XYZ file of N, CA, C and O in Angstrom:
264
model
N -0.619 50.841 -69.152
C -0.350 50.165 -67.898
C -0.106 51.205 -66.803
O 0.565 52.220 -66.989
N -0.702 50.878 -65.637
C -0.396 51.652 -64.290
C 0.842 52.110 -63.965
O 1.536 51.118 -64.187
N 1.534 52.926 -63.602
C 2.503 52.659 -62.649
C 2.514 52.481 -61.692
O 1.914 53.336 -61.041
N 3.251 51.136 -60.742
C 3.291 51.675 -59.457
C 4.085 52.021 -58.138
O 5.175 51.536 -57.834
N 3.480 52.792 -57.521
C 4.273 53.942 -56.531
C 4.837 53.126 -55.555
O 3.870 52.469 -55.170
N 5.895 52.731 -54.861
C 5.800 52.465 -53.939
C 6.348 53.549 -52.616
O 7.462 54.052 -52.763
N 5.810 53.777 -51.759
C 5.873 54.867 -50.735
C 5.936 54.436 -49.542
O 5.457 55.143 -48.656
N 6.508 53.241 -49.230
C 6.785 52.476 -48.440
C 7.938 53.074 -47.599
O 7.920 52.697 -46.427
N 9.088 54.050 -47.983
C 9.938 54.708 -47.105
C 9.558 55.596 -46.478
O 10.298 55.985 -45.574
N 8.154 56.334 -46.712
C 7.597 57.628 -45.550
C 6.888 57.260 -44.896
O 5.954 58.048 -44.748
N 6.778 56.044 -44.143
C 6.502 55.540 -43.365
C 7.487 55.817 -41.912
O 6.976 56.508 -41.031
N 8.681 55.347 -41.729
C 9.576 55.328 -40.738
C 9.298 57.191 -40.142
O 9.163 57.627 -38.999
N 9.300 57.993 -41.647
C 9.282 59.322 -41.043
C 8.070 60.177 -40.407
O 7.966 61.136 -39.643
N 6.951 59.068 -41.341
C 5.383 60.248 -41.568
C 4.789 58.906 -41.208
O 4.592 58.274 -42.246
N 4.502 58.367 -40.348
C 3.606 57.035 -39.864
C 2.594 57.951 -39.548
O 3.097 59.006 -39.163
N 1.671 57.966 -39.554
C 0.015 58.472 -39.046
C 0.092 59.807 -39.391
O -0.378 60.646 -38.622
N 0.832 60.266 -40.866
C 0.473 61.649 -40.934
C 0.128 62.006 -42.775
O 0.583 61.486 -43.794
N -0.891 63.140 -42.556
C -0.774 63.576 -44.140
C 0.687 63.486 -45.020
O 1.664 63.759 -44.323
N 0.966 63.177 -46.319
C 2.161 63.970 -46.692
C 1.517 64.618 -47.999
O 0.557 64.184 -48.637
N 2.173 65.603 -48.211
C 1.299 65.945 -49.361
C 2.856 66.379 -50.506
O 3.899 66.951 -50.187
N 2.331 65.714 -52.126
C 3.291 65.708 -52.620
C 3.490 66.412 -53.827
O 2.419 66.812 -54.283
N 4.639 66.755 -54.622
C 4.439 67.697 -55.761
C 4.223 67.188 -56.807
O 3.984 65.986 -56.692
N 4.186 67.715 -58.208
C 3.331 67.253 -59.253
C 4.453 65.735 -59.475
O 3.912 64.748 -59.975
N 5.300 65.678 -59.258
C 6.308 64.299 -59.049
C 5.791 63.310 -58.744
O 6.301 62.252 -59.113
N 5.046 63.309 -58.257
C 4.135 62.490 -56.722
C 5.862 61.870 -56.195
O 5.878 60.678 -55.888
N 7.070 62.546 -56.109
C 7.706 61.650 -55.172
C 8.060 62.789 -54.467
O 7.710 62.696 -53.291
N 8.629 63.845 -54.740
C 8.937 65.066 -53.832
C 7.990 65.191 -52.853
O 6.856 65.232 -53.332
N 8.041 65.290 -51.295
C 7.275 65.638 -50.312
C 7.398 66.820 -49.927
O 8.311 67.268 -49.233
N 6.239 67.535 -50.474
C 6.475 69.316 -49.810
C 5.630 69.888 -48.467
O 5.647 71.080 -48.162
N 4.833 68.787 -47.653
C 4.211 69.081 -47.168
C 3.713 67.768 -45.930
O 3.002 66.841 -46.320
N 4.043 67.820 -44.890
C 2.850 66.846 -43.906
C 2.818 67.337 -42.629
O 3.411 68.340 -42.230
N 2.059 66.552 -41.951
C 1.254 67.414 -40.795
C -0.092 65.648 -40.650
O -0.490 64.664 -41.273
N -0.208 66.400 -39.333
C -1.138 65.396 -38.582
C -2.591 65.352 -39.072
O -3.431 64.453 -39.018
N -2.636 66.823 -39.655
C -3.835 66.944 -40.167
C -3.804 67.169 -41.918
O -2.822 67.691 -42.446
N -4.938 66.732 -42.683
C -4.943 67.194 -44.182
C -5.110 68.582 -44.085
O -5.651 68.832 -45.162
N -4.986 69.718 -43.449
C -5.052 71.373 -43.670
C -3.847 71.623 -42.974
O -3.547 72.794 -42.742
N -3.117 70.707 -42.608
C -1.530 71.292 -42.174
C -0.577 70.568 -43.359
O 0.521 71.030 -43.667
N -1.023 69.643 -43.834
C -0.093 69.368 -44.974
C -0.285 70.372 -46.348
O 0.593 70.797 -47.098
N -1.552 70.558 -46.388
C -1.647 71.350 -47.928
C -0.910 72.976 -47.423
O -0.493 73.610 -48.392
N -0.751 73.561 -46.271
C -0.754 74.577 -45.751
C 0.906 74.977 -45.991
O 1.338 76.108 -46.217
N 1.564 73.927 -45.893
C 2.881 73.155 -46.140
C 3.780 73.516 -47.344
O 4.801 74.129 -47.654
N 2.687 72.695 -47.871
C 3.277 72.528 -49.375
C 2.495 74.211 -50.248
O 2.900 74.659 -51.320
N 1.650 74.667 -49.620
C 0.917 75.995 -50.584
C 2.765 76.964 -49.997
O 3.719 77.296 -50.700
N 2.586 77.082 -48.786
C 4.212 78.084 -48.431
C 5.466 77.370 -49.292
O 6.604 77.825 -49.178
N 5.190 76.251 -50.136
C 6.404 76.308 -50.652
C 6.378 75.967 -52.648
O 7.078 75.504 -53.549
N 4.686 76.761 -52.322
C 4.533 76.919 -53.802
C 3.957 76.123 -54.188
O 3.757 76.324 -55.386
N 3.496 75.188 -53.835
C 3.131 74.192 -55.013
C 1.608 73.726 -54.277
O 1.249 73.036 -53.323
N 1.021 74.497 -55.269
C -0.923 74.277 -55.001
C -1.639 73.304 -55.749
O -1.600 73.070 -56.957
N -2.324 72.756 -54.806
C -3.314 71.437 -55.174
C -2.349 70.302 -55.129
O -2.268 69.740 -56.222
N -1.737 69.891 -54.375
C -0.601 68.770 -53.730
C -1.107 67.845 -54.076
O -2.317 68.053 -53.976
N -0.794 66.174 -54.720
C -1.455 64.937 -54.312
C -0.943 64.460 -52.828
O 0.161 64.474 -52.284
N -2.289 64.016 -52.412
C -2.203 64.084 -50.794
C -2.681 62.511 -50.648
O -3.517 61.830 -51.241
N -1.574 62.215 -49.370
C -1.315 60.616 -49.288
C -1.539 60.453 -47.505
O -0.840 61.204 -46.824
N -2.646 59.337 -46.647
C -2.409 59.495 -45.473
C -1.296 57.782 -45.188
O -1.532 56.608 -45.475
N -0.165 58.429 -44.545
C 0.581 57.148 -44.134
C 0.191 56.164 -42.748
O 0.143 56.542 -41.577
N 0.012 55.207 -43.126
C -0.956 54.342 -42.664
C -0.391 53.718 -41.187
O 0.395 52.780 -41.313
N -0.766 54.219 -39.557
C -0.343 54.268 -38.267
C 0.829 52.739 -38.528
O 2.020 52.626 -38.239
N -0.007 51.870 -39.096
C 0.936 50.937 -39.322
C 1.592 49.990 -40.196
O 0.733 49.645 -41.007
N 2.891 49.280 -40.489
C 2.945 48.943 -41.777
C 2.375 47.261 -42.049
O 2.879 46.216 -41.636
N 1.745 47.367 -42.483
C 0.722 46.126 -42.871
C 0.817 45.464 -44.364
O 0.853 46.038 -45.452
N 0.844 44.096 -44.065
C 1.300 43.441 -45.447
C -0.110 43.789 -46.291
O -1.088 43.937 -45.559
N -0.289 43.903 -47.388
C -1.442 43.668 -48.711
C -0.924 43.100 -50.078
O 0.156 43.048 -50.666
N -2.085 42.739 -50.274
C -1.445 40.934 -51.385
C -3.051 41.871 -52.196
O -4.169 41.916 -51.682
N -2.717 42.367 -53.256
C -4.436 42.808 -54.300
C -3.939 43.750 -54.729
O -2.871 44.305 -54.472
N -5.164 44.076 -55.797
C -5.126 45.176 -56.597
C -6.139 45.645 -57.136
O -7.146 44.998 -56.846
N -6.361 46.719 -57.977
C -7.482 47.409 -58.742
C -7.228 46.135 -60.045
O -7.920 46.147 -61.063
């Protein structure tokens, strides 16, 4: 079974921006407006090949799934 993430609190902080995250996927080591300022981020604080998340300008209901 899936797990799933919810990332619904980096919103208020990171609305319309990369965050890029550590092998945790919950630790945020990295965001920026752009995807080469978030990985740029998180590489200065060690941790290479980030999973990278864009937070969405706005928060919008969704009802689905894979």
């Amino acid at each position: 079974m899936k797990q799933v993430l919810d990332w619904s609190h980096l919103y208020p902080n990171y609305a319309n921006q990369w965050v890029a995250f550590a092998k945790d996927r919950e630790t945020v080591v990295g965001n920026g407006r752009s995807l080469r300022a978030a990985v740029k981020k998180a590489e200065r604080r060690g941790v290479r090949d980030p999973m990278l998340f864009k937070v969405p300008a706005q928060m919008l209901p969704y009802v689905g799934g894979c």
